[in-house]
Short mmCIF file of C-alpha atoms in Angstrom, two decimals:
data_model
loop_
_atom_site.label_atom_id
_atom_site.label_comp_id
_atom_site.label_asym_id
_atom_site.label_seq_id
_atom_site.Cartn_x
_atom_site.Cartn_y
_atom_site.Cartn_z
CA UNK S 140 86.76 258.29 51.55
CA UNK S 141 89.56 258.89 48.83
CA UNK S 142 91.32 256.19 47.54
CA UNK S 143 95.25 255.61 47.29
CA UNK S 144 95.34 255.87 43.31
CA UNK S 145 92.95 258.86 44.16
CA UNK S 146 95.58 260.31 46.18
CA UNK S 147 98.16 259.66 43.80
CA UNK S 148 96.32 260.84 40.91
CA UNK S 149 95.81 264.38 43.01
CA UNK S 150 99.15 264.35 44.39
CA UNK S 151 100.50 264.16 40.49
CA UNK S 152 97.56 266.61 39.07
CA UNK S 153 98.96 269.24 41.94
CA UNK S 154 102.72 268.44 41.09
CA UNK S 155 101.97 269.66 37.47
CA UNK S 156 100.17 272.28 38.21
CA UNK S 157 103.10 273.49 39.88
CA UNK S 158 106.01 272.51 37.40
CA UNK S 159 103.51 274.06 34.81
CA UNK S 160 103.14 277.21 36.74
CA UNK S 161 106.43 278.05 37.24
CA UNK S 162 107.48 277.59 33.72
CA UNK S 163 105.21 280.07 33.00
CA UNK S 164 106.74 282.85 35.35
CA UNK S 165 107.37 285.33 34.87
CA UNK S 166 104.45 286.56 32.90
CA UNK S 167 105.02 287.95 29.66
CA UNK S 168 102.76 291.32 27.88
CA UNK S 169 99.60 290.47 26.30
CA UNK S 170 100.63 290.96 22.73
CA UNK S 171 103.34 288.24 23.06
CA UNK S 172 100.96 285.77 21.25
CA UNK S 173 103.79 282.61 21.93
CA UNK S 174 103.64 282.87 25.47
CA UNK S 175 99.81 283.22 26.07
CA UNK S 176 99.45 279.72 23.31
CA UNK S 177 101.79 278.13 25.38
CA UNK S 178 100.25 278.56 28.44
CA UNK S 179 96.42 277.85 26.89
CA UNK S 180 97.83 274.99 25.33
CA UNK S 181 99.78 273.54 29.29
CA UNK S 182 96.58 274.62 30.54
CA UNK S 183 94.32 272.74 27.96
CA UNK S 184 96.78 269.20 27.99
CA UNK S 185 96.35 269.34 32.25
CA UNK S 186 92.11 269.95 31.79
CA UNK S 187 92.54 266.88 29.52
CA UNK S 188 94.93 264.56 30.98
CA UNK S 189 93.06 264.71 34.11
CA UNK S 190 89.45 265.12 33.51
CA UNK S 191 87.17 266.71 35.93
CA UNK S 192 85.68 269.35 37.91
CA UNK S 193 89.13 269.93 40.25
CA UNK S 194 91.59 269.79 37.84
CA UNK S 195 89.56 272.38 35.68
CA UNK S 196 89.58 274.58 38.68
CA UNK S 197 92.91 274.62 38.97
CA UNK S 198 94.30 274.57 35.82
CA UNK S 199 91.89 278.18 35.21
CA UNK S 200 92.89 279.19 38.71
CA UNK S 201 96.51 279.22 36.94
CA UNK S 202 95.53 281.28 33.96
CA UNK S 203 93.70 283.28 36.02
CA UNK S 204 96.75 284.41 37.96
CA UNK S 205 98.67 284.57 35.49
CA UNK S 206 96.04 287.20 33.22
CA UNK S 207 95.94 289.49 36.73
CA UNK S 208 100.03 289.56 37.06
CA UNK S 209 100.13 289.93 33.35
CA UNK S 210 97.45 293.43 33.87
CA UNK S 211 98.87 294.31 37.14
CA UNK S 212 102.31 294.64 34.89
CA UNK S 213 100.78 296.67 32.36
CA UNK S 214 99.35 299.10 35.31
CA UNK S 215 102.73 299.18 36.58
CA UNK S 216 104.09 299.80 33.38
CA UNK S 217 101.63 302.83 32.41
CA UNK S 218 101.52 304.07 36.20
CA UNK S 219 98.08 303.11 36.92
#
């Protein structure tokens, strides 16, 4: 059974996923070296602030998506 600070703690894990997410749209080229630190380093602080299996999931679920936008761009751009 999960807990109410469980539920909080998810509920505020999700809420900066999101926030973090969005800051991160749209997705910038591959050789813009700023952009991809950035978002390793949002990705790295949410892995550490909230420790765990989920919240590593996630938080490479988000760099995940944002690495297949980021190539779907460059097919786009190259008319793949």
């Amino acid at each position: 059974m999960v807990k109410n600070g469980e539920i909080k703690q998810e509920f505020d894990l999700f809420s900066e996923i999101w926030n973090t997410y969005k800051t991160l749209l749209p997705v910038r080229p591959r050789n813009d070296t700023r952009y991809w630190g950035e978002a390793v380093e949002k990705i790295s602080e949410i892995m550490k602030k909230y420790p765990g299996q989920f919240s590593k999931d996630l938080a490479l679920a988000i760099l995940g998506d944002l690495e297949r936008r980021c190539k779907e761009n460059e097919d786009q751009n190259t008319g793949r």
